[in-house]
Coordinates of C-alpha atoms in Angstrom, one line a residue:
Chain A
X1 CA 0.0 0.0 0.0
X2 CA 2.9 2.0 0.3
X3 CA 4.0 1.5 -3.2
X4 CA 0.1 3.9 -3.7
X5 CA 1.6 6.9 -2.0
X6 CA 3.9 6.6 -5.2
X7 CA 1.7 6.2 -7.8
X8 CA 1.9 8.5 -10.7
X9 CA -1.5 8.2 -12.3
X10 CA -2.9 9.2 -8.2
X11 CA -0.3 12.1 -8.3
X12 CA -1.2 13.3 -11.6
X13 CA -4.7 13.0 -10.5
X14 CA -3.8 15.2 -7.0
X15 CA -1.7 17.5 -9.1
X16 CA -4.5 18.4 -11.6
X17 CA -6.9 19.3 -8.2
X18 CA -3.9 21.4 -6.5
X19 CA -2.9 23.8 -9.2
X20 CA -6.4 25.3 -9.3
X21 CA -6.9 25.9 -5.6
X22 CA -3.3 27.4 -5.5
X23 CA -4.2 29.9 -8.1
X24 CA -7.4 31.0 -6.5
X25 CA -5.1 31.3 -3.4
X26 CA -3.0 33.2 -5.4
X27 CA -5.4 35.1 -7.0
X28 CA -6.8 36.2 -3.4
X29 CA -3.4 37.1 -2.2
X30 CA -2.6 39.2 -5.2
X31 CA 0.7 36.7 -5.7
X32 CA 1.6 32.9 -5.2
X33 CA 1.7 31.7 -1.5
X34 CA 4.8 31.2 0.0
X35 CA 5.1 27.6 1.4
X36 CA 8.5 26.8 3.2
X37 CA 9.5 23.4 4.4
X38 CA 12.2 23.2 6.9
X39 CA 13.3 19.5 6.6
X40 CA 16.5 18.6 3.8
X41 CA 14.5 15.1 2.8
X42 CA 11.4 17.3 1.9
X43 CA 13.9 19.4 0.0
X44 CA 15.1 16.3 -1.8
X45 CA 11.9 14.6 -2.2
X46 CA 10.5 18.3 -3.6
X47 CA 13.4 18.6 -5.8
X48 CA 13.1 15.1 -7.2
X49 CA 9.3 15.0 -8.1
X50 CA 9.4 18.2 -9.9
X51 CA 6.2 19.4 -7.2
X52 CA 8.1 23.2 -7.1
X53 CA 8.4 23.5 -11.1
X54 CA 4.9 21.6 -11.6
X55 CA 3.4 24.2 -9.0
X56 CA 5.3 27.4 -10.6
X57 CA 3.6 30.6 -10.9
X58 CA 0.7 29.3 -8.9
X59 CA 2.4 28.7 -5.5
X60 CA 6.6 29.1 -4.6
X61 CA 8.3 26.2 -2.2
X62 CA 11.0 27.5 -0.1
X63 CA 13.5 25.7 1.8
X64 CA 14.2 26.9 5.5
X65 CA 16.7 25.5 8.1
X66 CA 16.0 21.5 7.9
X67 CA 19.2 20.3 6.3
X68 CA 21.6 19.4 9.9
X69 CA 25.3 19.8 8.3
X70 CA 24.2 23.3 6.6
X71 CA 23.0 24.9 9.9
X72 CA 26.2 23.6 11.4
X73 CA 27.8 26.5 12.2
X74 CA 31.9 27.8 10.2
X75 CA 32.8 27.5 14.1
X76 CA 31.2 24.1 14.6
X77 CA 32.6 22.8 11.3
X78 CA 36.4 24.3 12.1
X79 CA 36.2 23.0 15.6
X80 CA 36.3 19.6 14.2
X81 CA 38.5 19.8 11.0
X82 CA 41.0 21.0 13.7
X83 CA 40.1 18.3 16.3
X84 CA 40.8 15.7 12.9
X85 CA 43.9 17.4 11.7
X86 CA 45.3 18.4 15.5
X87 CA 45.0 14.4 16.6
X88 CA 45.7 12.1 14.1
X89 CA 45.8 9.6 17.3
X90 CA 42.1 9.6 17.1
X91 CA 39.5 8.3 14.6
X92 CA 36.1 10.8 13.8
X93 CA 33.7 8.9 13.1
X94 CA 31.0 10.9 10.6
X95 CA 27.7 10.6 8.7
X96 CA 29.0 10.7 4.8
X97 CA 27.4 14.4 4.1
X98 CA 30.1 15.8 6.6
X99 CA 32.9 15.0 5.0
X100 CA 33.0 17.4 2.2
X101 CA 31.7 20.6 3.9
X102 CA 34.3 23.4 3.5
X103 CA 35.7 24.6 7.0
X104 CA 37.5 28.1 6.4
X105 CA 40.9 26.4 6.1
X106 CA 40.4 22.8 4.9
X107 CA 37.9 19.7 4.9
X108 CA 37.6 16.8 7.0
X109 CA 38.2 14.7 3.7
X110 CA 41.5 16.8 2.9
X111 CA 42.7 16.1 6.7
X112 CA 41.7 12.8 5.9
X113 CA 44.4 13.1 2.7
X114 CA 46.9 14.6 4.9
X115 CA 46.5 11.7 7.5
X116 CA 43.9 12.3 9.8
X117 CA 41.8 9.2 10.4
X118 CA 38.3 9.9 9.5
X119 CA 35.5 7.0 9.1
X120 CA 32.2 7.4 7.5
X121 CA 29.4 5.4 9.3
X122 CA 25.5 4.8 8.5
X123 CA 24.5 4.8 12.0
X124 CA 26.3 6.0 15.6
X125 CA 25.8 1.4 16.5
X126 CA 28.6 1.5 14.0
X127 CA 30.6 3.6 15.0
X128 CA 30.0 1.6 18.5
X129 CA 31.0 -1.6 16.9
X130 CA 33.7 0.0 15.3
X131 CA 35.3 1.3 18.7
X132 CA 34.6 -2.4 20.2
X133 CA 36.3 -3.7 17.3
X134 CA 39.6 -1.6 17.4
X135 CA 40.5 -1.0 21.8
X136 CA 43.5 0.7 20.8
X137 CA 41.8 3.3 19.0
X138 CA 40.2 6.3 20.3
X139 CA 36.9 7.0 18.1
X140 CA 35.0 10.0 18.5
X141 CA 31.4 9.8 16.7
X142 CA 30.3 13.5 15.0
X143 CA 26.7 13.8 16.0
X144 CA 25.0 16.2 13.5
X145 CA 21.3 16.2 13.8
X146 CA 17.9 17.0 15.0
X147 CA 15.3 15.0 17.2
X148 CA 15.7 12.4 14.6
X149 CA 19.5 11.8 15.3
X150 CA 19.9 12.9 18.7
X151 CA 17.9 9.8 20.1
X152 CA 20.3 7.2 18.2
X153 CA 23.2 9.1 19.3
X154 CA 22.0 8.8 22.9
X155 CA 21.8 5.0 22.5
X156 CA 24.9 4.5 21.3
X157 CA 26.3 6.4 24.2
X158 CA 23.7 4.2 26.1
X159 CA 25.5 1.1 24.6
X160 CA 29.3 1.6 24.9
X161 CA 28.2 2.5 28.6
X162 CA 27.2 -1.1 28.6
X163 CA 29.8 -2.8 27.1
X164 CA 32.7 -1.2 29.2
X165 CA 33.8 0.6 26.1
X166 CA 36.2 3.8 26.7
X167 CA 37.4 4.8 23.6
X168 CA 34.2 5.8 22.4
X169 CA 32.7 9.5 22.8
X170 CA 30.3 12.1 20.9
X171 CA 31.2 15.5 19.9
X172 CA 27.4 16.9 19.6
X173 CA 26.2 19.1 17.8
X174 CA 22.7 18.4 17.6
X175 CA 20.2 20.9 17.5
X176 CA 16.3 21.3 17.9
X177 CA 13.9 22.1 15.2
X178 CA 10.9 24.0 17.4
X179 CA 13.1 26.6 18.7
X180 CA 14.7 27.7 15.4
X181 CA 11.2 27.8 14.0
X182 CA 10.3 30.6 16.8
X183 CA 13.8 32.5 15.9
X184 CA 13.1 32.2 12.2
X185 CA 8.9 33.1 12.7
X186 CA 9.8 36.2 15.0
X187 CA 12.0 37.6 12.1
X188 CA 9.9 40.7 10.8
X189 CA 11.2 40.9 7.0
X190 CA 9.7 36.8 6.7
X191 CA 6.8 36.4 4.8
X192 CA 5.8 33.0 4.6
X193 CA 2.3 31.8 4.2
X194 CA 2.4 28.2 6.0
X195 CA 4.7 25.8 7.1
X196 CA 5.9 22.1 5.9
X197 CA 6.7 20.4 9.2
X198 CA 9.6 17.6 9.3
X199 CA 7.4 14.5 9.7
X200 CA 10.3 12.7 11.3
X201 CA 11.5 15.1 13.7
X202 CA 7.1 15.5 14.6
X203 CA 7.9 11.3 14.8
X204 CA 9.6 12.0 18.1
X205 CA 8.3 15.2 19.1
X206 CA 4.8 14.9 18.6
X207 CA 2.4 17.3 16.2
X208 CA 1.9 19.5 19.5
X209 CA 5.1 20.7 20.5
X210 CA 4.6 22.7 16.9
X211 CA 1.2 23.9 17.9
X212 CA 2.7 27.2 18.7
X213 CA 3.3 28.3 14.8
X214 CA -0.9 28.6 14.5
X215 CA -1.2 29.7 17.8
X216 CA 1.3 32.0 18.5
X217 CA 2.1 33.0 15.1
X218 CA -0.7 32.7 12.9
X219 CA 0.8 30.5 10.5
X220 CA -0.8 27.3 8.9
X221 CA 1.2 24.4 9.2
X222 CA 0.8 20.5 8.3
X223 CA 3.1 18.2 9.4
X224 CA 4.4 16.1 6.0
X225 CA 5.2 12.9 5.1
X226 CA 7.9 12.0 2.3
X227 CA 5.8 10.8 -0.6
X228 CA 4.8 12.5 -3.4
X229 CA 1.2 11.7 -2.7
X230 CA 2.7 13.1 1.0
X231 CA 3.8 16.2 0.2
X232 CA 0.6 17.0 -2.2
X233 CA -1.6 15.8 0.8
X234 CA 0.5 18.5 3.1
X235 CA 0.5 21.4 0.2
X236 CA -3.3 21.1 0.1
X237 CA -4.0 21.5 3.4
X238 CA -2.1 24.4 3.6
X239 CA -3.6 26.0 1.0
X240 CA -7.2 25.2 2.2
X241 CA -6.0 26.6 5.4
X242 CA -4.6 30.0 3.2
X243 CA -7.9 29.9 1.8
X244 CA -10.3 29.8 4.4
X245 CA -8.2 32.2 6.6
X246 CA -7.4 29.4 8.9
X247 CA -4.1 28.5 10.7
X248 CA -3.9 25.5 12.9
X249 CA -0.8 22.8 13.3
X250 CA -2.7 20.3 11.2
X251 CA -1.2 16.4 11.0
X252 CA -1.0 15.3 7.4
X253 CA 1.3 12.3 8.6
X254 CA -1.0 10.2 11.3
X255 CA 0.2 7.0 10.0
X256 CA 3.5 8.1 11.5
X257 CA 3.1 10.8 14.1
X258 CA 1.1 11.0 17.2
X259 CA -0.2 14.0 19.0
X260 CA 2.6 13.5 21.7
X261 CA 5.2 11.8 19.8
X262 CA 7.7 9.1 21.0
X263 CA 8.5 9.2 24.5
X264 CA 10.4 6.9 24.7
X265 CA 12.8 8.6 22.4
X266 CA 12.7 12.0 24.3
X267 CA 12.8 10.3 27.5
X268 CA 16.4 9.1 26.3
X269 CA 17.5 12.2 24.6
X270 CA 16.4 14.0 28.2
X271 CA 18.0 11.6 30.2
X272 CA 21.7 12.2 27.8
X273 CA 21.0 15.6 26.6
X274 CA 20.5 18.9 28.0
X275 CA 19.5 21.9 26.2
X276 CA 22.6 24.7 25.2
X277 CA 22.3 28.0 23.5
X278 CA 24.3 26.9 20.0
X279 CA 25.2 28.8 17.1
X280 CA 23.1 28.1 13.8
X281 CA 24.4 28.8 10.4
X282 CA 22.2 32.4 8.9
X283 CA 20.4 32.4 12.5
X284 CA 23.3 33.4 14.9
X285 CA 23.4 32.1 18.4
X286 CA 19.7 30.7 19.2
X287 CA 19.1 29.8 23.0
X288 CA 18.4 26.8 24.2
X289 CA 18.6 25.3 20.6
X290 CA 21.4 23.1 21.0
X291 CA 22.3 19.7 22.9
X292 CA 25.3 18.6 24.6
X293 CA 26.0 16.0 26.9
X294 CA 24.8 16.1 30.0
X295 CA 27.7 16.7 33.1
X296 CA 26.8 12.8 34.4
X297 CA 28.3 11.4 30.4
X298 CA 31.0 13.7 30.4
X299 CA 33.6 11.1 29.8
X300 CA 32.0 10.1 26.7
X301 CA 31.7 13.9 25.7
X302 CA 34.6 14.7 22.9
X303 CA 34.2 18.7 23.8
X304 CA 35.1 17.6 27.6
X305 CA 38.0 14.9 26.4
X306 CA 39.6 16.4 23.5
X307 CA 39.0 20.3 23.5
X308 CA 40.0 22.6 20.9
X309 CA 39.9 25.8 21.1
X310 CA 38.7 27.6 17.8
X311 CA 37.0 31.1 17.4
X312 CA 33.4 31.5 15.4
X313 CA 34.4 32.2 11.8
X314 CA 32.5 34.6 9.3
X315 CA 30.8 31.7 6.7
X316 CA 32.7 31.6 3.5
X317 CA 33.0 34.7 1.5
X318 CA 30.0 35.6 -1.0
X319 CA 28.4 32.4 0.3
X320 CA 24.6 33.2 0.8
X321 CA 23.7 29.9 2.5
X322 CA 22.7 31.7 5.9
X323 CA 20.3 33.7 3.5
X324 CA 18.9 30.2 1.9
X325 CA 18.7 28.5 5.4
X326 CA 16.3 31.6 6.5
X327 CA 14.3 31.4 2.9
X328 CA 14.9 34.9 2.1
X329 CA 16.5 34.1 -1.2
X330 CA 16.7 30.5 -3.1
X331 CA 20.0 29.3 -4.5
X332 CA 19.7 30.7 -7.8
X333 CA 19.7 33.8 -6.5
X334 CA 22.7 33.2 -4.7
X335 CA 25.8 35.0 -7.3
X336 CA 27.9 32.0 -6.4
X337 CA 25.1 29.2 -7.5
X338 CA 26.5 27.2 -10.6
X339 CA 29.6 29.2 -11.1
X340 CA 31.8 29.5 -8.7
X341 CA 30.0 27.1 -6.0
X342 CA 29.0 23.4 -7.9
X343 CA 28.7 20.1 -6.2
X344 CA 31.8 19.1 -7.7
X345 CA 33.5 21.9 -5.7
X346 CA 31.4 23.8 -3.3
X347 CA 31.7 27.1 -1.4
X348 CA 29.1 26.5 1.3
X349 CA 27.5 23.8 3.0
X350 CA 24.4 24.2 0.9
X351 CA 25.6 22.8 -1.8
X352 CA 27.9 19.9 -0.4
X353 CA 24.7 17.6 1.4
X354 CA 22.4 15.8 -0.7
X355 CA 19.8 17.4 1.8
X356 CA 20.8 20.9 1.1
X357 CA 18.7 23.3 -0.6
X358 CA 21.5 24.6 -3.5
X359 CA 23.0 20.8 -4.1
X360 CA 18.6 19.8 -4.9
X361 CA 18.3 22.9 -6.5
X362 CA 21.3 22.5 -8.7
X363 CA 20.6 18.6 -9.1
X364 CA 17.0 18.8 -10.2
X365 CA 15.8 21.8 -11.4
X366 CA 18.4 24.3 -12.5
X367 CA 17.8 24.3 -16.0
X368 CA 21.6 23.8 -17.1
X369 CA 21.1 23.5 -20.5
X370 CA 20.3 27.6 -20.8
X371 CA 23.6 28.5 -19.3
Chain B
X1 CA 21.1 12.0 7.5
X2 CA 17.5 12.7 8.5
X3 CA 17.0 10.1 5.7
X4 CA 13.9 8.0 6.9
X5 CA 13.7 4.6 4.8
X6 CA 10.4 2.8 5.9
X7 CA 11.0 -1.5 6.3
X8 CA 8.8 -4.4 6.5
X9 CA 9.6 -6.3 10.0
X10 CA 10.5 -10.2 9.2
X11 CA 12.4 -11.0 12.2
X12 CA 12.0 -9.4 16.0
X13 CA 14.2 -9.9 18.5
X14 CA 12.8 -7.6 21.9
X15 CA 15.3 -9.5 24.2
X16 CA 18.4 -8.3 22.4
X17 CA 16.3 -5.4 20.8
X18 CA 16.4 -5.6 17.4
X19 CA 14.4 -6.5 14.4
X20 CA 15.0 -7.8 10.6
X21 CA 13.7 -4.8 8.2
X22 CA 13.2 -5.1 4.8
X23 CA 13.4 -2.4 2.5
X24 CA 13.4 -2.0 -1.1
X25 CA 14.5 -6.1 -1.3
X26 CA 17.4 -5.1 1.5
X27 CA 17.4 -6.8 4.2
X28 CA 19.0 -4.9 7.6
X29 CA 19.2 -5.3 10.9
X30 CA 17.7 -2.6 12.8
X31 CA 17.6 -1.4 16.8
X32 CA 14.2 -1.6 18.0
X33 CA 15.2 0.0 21.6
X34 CA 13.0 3.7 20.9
X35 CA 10.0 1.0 20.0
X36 CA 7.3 0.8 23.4
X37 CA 4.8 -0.9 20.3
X38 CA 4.6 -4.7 20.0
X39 CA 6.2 -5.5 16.5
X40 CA 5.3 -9.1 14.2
X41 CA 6.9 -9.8 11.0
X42 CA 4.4 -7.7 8.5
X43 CA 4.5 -4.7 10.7
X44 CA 6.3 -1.5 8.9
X45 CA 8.9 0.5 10.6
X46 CA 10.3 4.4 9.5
X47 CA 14.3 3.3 10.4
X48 CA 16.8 6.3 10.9
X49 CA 20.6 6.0 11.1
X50 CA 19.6 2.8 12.0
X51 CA 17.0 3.1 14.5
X52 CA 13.4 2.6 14.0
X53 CA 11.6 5.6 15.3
X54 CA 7.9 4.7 14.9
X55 CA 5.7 2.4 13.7
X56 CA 3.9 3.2 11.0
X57 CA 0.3 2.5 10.9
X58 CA -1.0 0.9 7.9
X59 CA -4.7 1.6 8.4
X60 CA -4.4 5.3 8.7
X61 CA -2.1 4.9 5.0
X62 CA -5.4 3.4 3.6
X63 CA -7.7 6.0 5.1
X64 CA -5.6 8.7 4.0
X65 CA -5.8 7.2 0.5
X66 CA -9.7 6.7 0.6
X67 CA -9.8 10.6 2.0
X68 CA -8.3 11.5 -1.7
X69 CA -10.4 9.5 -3.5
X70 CA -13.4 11.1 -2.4
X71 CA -11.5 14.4 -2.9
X72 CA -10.8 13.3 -6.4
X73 CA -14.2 11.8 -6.9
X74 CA -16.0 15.1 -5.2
X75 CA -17.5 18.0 -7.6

């Protein structure tokens, strides 16, 4: 059944029902709503079923802050390229996307060229098994995320705990998805007519903790699945919402998220985790937005065990990623997009994970054949 | 990362907390620990950096489907 919330002939069906209700939206707004969705697989999964170019004219899709690695902060992202290039003694332990991002001086992968041990694992229980496998190593695991991540990270801190493991810690730089969404909806020059919510970061933390973007700003907002059929579900019930002057957190997900999520997943992330004001790449320091390891886990904390000390660096020069994170421009508009920053050899962050907006943009639907 | 890839359980194991997913014809072994739901083979899991994160409920996946063929079908 699945397999139907792929189904071309449905979407087409979907598609030929949205475009008219997104042009009378339009046509009562004087302009095509603004829809932004703030998770880097709805960016993808937008990207790769042609929804934003299908829907042009009538309604505009706008990325916000959901891809992890490109709200990483310069500083975050220097701190450590210098931890993998100052201790070649240890072994970082990444997700793949991390490895290419541009620090202002070098890359993890070009440390990695110059001798720094640097290991790319699908899941923090590898990195586990990794450290069980190799006592003589130290491994530090790089834990770039949202409520998604944060969990699993916790675990596998959870699990080398249990097996007696001590050459295994986290360097976190998780984050939290509701407050940014308060930092970005507070911002005055935003104009944004409803919200795509991350239907697996809702998976943990439940449709209500996003009640607050109807509530307390006025702005319609369905929580979205990954499907096409998904994310055409989740754009018309925004724009019915647009439409009847509505704005509610609605759940266009059920089969997936629950009004109060997973506890058992924030029960672990609260019992590792506590909240930190962190720095977010276009947003500046938000409060409370970030999570580190609580004092009781400090031995497996990588910030506690193997400090650097690196200043917050200005993002790379010309690089308008901060500006695409906050959806005030998309990455065509960015002077560097295609030209001097490609996925072959990128500028910003943007552009280096497959969930980032310019890397989609310039995948799927930059039309290269004009240029 | 935030890469959600939805599985169809064939094996649990709750003592040692994990399960057998199968996705796309891949077969992986996944940790069921953030799971408080009972789980059979036939039940379908989102998996994340390899942990399943929620159970995913089939029956509102048909409703949802029936809710846009009345949509479709309506006017």
């Amino acid at each position: 059944m699945l397999n139907k919330l792929r189904d071309p002939e449905l979407g087409k069906r979907i598609l030929a029902k949205l475009v008219p209700l997104a042009q009378e939206v339009a046509g009562h707004l004087g302009r095509p709503a603004i829809f932004m969705e703030v998770c880097g697989t709805h960016t993808m999964a937008i990207a790769r079923s042609g929804l934003r170019s299908l829907l042009a004219g009538s309604l505009e899709l706008r990325s916000g802050p959901g891809c992890p690695v490109c709200v990483t902060s310069q500083g975050d992202i220097d701190r450590v390229i210098a931890l993998a290039a100052a201790r070649h003694d240890l072994v970082i332990g990444t997700f793949g996307d991390m490895m290419r991002v541009p620090g202002t001086n070098s890359s993890l992968e070009q440390e990695r060229a110059r001798g720094a041990r640097v290991e790319i694992f699908y899941s923090p229980a590898e990195a586990v098994t990794f450290a069980a496998g190799h006592p003589q190593d130290e491994v530090v695991f790089l834990g770039v995320g949202f409520e998604t991540t944060a969990p699993a990270v916790a675990l596998s801190v959870a699990a080398a705990s249990s097996r007696g493991l001590e050459n295994y810690a986290v360097l976190s730089f998780h984050k939290t998805v509701p407050l940014v969404l308060e930092n970005l909806l507070s911002d005055p020059e935003l104009k944004i007519d409803g919200l795509l919510l991350p239907g697996h970061v809702c998976t943990v933390t439940g449709r209500r903790a996003f009640d607050f973007v109807a509530t307390k700003y006025n702005v319609p907002a369905v929580v979205a699945g990954f499907e096409p059929v998904d994310l055409m579900k989740a754009v018309y019930l925004l724009l019915k919402q647009v439409a009847g002057g509505r704005a509610e957190t609605v759940n266009g997900y059920p089969r997936l998220v629950r009004e109060e999520g997973n506890n058992k997943a924030k029960e672990i992330m609260r019992e590792y985790f506590e909240p930190v004001n962190v720095q977010w790449r276009g947003f500046g320091e938000v409060p409370q937005s970030g999570l580190a390891l609580r004092d009781s886990f400090s031995f497996y904390d990588a910030a506690v065990r193997f400090p650097v000390d690196v200043a917050e660096s200005p993002p790379p020069r010309g690089c308008a990623c901060g500006d695409v994170l906050k959806g005030k421009i998309v990455s065509s508009d960015c002077p560097l997009f295609a030209r001097k920053c490609t996925p072959l050899q990128p500028v910003g962050p943007c552009m280096v994970s497959t969930e980032g907006a310019c890397a989609a943009y310039y995948q799927y639907e930059w039309p290269k054949a004009e240029v | 990362m935030c890469l959600g890839i939805p599985g169809k359980v064939v094996e649990v194991n709750r003592s040692e907390s994990w399960a057998v997913v199968e996705s796309f014809g891949v077969r992986k072994k996944v940790d069921i620990a953030l799971i408080d739901e009972d789980l059979v083979p036939g039940d379908y899991l989102m998996v994340h950096a390899g942990y399943a994160i929620g159970k995913i409920d089939l029956e509102d996946a048909q409703i949802s489907l029936e809710l846009w063929e009345e949509i479709l079908h309506a006017e």
